[in-house]
PDB file of C-alpha atoms in Angstrom:
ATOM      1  CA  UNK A1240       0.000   0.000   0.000  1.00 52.00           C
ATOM      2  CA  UNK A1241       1.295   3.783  -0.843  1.00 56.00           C
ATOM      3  CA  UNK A1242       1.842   5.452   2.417  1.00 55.00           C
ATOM      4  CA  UNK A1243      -0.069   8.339   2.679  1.00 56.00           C
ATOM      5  CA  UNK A1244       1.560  11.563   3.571  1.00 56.00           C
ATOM      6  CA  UNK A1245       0.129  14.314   5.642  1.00 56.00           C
ATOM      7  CA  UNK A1246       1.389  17.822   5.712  1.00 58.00           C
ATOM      8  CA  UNK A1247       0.368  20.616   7.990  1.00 60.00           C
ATOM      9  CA  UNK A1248       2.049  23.397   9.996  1.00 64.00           C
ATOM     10  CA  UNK A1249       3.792  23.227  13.630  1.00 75.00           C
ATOM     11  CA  UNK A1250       3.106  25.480  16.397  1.00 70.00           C
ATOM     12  CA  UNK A1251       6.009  27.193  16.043  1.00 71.00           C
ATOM     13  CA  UNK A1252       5.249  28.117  12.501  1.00 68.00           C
ATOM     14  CA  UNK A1253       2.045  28.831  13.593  1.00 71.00           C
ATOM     15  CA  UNK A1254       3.095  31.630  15.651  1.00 73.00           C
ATOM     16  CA  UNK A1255       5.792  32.909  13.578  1.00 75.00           C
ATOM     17  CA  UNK A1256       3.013  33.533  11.156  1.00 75.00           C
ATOM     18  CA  UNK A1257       1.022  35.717  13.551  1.00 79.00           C
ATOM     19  CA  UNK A1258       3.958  37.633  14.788  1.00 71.00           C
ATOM     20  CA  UNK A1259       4.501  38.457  11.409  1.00 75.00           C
ATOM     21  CA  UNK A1260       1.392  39.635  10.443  1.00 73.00           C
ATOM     22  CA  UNK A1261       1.138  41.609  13.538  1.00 71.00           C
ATOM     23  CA  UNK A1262       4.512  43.115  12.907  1.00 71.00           C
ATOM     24  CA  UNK A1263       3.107  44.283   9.393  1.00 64.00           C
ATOM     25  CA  UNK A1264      -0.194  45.643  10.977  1.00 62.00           C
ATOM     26  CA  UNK A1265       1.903  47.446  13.968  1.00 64.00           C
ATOM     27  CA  UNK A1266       3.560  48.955  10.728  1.00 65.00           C
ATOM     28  CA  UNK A1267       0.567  49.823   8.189  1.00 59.00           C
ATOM     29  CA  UNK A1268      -2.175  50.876  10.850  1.00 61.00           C
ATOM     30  CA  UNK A1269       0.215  54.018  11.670  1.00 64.00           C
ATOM     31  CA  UNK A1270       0.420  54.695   8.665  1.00 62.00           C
ATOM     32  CA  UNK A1271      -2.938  54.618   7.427  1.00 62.00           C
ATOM     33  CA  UNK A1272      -3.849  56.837  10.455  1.00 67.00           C
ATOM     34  CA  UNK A1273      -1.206  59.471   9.410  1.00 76.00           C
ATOM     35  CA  UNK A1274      -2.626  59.718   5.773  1.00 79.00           C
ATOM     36  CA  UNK A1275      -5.915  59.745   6.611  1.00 85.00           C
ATOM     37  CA  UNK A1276      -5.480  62.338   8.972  1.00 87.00           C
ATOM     38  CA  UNK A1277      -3.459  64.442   6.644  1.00 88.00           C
ATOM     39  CA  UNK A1278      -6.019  63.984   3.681  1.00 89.00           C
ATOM     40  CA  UNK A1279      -8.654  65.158   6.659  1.00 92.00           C
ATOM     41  CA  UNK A1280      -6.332  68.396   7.179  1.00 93.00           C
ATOM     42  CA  UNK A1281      -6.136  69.268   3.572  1.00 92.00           C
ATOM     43  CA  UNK A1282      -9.918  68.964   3.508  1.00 93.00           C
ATOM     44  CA  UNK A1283     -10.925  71.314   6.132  1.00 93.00           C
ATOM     45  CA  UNK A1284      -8.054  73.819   5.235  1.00 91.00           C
ATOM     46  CA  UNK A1285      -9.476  73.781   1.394  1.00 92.00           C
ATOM     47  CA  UNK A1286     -13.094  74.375   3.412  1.00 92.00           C
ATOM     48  CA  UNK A1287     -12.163  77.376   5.422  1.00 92.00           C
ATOM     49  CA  UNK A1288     -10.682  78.468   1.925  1.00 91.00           C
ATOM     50  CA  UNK A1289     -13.643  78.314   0.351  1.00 92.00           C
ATOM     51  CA  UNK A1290     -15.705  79.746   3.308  1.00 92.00           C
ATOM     52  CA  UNK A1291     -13.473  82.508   3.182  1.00 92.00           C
ATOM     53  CA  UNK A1292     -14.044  83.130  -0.695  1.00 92.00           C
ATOM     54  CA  UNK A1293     -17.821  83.505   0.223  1.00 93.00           C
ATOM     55  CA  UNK A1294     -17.687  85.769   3.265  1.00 93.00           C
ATOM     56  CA  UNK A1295     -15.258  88.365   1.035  1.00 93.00           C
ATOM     57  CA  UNK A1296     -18.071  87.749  -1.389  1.00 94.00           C
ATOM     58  CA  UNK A1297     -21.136  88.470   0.627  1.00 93.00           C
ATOM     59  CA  UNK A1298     -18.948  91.807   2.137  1.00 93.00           C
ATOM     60  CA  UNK A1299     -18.690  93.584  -1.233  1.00 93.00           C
ATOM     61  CA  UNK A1300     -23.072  93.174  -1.311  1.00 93.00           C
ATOM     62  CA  UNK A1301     -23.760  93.895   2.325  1.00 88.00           C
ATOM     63  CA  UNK A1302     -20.838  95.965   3.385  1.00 87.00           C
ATOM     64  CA  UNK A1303     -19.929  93.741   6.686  1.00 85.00           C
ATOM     65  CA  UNK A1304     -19.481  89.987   7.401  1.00 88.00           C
ATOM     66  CA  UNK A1305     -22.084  88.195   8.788  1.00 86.00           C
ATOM     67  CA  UNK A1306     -22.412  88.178  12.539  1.00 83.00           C
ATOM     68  CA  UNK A1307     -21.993  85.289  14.509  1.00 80.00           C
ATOM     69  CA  UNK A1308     -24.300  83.135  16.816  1.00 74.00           C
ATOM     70  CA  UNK A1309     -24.472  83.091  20.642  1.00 69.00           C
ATOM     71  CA  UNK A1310     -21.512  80.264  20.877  1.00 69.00           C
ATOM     72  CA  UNK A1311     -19.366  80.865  17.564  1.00 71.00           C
ATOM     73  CA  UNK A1312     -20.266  77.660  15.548  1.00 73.00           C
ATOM     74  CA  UNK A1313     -21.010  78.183  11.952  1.00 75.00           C
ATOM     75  CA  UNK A1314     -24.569  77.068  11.431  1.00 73.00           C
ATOM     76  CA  UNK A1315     -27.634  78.240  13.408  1.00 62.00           C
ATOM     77  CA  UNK A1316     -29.251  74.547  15.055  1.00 54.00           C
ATOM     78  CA  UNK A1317     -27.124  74.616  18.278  1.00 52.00           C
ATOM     79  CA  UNK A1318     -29.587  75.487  21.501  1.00 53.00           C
ATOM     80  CA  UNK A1319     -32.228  77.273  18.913  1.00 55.00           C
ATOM     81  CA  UNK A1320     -32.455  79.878  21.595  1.00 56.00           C
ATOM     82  CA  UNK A1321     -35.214  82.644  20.999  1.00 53.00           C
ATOM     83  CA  UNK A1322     -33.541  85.339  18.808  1.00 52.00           C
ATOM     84  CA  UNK A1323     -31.189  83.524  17.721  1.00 58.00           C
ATOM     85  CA  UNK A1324     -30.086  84.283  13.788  1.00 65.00           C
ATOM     86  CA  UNK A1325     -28.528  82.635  10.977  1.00 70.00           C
ATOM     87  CA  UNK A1326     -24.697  82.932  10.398  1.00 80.00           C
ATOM     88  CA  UNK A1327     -23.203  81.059   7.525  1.00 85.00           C
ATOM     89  CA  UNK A1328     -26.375  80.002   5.744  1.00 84.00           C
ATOM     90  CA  UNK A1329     -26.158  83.368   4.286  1.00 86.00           C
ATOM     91  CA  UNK A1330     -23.960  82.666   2.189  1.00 89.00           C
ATOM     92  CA  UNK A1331     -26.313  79.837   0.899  1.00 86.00           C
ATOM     93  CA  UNK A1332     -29.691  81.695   1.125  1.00 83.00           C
ATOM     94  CA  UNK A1333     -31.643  83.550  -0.480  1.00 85.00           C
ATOM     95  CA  UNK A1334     -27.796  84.241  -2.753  1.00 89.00           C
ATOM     96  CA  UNK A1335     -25.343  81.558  -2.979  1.00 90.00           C
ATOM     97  CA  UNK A1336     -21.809  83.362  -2.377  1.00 92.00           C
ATOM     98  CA  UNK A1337     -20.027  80.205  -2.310  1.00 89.00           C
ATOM     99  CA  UNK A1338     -18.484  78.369  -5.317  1.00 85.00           C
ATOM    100  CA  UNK A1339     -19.095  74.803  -4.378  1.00 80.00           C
ATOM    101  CA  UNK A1340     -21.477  73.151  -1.748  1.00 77.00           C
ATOM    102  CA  UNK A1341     -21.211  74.597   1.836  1.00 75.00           C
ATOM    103  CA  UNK A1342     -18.736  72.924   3.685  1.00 80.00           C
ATOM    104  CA  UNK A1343     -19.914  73.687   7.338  1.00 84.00           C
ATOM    105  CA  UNK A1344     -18.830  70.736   9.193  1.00 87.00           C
ATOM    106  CA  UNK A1345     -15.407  69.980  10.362  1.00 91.00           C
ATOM    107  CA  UNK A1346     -13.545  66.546   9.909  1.00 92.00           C
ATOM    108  CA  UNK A1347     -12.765  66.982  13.103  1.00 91.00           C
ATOM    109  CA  UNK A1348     -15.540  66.466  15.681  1.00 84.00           C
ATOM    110  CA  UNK A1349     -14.232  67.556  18.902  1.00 83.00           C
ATOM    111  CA  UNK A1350     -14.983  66.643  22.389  1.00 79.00           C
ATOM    112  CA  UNK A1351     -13.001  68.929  24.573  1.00 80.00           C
ATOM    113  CA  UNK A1352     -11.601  72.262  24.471  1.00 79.00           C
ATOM    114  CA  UNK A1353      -9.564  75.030  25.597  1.00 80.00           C
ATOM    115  CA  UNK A1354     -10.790  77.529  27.944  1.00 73.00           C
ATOM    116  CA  UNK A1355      -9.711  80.929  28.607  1.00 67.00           C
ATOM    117  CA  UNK A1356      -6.677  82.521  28.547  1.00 65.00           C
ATOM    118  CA  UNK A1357      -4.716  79.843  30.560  1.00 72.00           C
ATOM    119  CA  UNK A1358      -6.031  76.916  27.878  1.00 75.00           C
ATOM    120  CA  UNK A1359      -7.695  74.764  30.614  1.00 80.00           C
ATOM    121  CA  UNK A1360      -8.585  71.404  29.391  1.00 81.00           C
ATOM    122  CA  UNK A1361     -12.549  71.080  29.347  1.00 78.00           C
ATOM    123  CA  UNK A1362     -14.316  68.499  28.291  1.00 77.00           C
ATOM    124  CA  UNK A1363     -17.624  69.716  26.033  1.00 70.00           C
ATOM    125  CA  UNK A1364     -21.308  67.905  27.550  1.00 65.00           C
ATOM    126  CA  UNK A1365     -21.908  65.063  25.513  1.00 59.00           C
ATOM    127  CA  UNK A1366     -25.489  64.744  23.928  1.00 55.00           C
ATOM    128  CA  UNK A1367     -27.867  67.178  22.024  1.00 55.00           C
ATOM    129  CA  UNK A1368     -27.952  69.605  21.412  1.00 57.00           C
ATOM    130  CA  UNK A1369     -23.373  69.546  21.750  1.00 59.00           C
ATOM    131  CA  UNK A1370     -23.614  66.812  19.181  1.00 63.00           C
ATOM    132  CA  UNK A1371     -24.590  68.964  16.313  1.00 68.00           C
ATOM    133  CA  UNK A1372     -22.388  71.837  17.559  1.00 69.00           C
ATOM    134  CA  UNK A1373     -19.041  70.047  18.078  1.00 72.00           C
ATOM    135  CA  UNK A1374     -19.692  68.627  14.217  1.00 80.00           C
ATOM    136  CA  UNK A1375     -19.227  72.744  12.740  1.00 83.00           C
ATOM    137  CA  UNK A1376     -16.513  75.075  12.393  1.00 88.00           C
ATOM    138  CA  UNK A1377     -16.303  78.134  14.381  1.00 86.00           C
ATOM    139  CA  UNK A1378     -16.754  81.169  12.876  1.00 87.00           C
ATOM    140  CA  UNK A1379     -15.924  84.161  15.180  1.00 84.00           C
ATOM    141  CA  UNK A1380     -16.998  87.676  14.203  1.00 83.00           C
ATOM    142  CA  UNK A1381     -15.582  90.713  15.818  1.00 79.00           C
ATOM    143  CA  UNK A1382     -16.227  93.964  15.363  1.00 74.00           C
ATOM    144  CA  UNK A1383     -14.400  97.212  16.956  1.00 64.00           C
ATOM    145  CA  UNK A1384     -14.355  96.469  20.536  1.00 61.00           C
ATOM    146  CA  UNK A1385     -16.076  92.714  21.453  1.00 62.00           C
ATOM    147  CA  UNK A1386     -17.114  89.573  19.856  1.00 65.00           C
ATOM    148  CA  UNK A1387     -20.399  90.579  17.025  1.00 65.00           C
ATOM    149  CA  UNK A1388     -22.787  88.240  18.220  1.00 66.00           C
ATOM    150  CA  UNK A1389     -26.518  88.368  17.765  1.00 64.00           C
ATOM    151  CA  UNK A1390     -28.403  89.569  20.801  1.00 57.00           C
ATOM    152  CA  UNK A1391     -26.280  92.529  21.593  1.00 59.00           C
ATOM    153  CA  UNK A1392     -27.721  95.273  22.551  1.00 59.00           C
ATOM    154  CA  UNK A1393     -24.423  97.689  23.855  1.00 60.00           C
ATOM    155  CA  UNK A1394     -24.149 101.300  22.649  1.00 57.00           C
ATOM    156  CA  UNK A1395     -20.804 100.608  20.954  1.00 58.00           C
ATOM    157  CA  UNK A1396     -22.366  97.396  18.605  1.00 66.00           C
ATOM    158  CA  UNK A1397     -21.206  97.604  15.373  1.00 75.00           C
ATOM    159  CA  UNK A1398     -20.945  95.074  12.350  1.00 80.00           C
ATOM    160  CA  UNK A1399     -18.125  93.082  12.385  1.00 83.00           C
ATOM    161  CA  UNK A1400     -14.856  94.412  10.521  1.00 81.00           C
ATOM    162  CA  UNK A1401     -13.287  90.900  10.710  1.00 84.00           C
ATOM    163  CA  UNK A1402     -12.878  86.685  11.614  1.00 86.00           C
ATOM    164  CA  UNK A1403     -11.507  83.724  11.845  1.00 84.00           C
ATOM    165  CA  UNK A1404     -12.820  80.582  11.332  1.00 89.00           C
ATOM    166  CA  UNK A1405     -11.668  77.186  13.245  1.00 90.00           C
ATOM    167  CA  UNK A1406     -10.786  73.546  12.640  1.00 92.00           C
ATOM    168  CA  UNK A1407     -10.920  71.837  15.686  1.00 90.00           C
ATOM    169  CA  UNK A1408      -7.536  70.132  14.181  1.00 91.00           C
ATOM    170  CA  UNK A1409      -6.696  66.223  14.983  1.00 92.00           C
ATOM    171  CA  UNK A1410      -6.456  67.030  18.292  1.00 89.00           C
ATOM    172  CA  UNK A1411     -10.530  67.107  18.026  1.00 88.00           C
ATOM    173  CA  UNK A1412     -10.236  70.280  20.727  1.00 86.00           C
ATOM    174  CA  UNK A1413     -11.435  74.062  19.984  1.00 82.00           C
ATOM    175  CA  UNK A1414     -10.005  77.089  21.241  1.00 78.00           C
ATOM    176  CA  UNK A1415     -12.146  80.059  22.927  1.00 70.00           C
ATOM    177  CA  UNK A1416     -10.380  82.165  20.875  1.00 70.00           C
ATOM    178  CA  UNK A1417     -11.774  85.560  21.184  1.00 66.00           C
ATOM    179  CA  UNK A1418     -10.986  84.525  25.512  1.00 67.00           C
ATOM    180  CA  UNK A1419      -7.419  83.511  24.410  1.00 73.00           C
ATOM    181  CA  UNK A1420      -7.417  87.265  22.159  1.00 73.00           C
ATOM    182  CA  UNK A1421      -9.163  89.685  24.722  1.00 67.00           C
ATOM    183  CA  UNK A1422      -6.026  91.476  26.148  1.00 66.00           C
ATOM    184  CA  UNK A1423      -3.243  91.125  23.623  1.00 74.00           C
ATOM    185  CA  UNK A1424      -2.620  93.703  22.076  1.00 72.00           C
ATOM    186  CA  UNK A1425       0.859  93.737  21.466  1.00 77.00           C
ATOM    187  CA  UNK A1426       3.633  90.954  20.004  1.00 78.00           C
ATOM    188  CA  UNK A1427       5.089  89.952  22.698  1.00 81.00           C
ATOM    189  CA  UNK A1428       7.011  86.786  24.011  1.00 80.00           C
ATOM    190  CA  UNK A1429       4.074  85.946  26.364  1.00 80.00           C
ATOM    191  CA  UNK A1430       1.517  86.270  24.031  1.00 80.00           C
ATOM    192  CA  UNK A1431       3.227  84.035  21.557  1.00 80.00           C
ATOM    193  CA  UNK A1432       3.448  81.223  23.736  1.00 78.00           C
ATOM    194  CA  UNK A1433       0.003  81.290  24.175  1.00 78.00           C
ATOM    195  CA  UNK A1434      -0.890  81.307  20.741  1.00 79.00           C
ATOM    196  CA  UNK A1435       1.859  78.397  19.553  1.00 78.00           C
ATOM    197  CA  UNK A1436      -0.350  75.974  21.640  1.00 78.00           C
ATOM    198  CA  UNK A1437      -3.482  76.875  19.845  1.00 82.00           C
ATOM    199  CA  UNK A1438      -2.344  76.486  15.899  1.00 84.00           C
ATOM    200  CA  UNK A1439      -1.887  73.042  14.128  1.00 86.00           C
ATOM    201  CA  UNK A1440       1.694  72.408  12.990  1.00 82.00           C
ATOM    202  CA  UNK A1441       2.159  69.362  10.864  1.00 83.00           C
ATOM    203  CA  UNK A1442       6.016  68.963  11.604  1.00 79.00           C
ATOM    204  CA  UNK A1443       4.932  68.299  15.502  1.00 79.00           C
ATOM    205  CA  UNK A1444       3.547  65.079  13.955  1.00 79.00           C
ATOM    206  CA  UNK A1445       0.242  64.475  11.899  1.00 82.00           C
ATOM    207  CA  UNK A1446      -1.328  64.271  15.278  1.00 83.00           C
ATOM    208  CA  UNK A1447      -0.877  66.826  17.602  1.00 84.00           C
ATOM    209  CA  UNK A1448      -2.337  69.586  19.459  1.00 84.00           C
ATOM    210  CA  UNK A1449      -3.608  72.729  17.962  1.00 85.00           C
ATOM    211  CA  UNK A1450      -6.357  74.182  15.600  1.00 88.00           C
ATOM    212  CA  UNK A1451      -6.493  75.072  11.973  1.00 89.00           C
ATOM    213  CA  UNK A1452      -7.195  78.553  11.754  1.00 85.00           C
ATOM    214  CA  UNK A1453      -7.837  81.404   9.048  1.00 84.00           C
ATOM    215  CA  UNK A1454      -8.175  85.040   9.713  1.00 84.00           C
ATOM    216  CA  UNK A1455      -9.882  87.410   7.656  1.00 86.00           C
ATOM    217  CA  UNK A1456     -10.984  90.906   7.017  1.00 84.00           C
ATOM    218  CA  UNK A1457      -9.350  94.005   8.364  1.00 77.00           C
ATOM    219  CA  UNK A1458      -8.734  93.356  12.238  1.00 72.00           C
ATOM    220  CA  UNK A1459      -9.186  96.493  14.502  1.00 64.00           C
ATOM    221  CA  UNK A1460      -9.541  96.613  18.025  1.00 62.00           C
ATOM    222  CA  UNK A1461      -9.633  94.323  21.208  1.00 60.00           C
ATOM    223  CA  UNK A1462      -6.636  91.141  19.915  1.00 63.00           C
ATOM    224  CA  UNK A1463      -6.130  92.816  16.491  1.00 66.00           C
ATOM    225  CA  UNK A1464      -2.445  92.895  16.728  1.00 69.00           C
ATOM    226  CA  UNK A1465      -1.816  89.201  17.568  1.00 76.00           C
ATOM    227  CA  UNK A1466      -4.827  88.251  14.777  1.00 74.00           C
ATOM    228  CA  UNK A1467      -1.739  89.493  11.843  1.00 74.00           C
ATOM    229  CA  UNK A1468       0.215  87.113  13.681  1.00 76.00           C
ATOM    230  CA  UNK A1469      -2.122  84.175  13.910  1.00 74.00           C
ATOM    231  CA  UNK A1470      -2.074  84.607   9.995  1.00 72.00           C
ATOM    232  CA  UNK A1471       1.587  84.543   9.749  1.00 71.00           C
ATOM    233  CA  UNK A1472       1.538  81.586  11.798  1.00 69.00           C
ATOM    234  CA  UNK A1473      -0.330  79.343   9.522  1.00 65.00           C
ATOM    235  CA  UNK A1474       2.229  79.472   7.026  1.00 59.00           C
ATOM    236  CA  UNK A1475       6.086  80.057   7.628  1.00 59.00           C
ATOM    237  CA  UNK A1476       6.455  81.405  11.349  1.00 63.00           C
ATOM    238  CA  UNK A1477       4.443  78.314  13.074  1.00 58.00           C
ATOM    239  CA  UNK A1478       7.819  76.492  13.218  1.00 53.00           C
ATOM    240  CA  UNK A1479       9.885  79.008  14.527  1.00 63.00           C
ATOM    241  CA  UNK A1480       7.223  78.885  17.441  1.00 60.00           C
ATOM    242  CA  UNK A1481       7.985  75.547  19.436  1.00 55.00           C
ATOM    243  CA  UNK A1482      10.554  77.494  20.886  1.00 53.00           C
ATOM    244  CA  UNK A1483       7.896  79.081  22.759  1.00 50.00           C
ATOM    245  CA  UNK A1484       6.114  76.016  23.822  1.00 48.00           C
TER     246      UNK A1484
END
């Protein structure tokens, strides 16, 4: 009779085999992460783009950029509070200032953020109506003295005379910004180290802390001075920064 031969694997090979394939996970999954959160940066920094391109748009009709909402998100759903207005919807309705469909909500869905002027860590109440309101970008108006929100009823209220609009960044926190702004005035050491912990800068790693931000309009007033700089620092300067941190 032919002997019949059986072949099959040991348990050595066995796990060789799985310590190999988790060697070449440990190395793709990292990866994967880093390019898909660097295709989610380009995204949001080509939205704010085009979100810019329709506010300059809808300031040579009206003669002002919109004002903002109660808590600085883009659209109007979060709390629906009496009185409250719409913010970036006009640039959708009843003319459509923007060139491609609104982009109003960030890659980045944050759950915490910085508060105030000393960047506490804060986490942001989970549930409605937070869920809709972490999914936006921020757009801050300011006008010459505070934050142009809706609701204001101050003698000095004027339209706002610029913004900035915010990506929650992979770090998936926002900034108070106009807290972190209130008081600097000038270009100082101090006030740069404050503001190199709130601006994304891909060369700290894919992932790391910070916001996208763009600045817009003609800044006067209350932070105006450090808002040049904020613009700076999203191109060459950021790097130059980590000094500071």
């Amino acid at each position: 009779m032919n002997s019949i031969k059986r072949f099959g694997f040991t348990l050595v090979e066995l796990v060789t085999c799985i310590a190999l394939v988790c060697m070449l996970a440990a190395l793709a999954v990292p990866n994967y992460m880093q390019a898909q959160t660097s295709s989610e940066v380009s995204r949001a920094k080509a939205d704010l783009q085009v979100l810019q391109i329709g506010l300059e748009a809808y300031k040579v009709d009206v003669g002002a950029y919109p004002w903002m909402n109660n808590v600085g998100c883009a659209l109007r759903p979060f709390f629906n509070s009496p009185g409250s207005q719409p913010t970036l919807e006009r640039l959708t309705t009843p003319i459509s200032y923007l060139p491609s469909p609104a982009p109003f909500y960030d890659p980045f869905e944050a759950d915490r953020h910085y508060y105030g002027s000393t960047l506490e860590d804060v986490e942001i109440a989970a549930g409605p109506p937070a869920t809709e309101y972490l999914k936006q970008y921020f757009y801050h108006a300011r006008n010459l003295k505070d934050t142009s929100t809706w609701n204001q009823s101050l003698p000095h209220d004027v339209d706002p005379y610029w913004y900035f609009l915010e990506s929650a960044g992979p770090d998936r926190h926002h900034h108070t910004m106009w807290q972190i702004l209130n008081g600097m005035m000038t270009d100082t050491h101090d006030n740069r180290t404050t503001l190199s912990k709130t601006i994304y800068d891909p060369t700290n790693g894919a992932i790391s802390r910070g916001s996208i931000w763009v600045v817009g309009g003609s800044p006067q007033g209350t932070g105006t001075s450090m808002a040049a700089v904020i613009n700076a620092a999203n191109s060459s300067e950021v790097a130059e920064w980590r000094v500071y941190e």
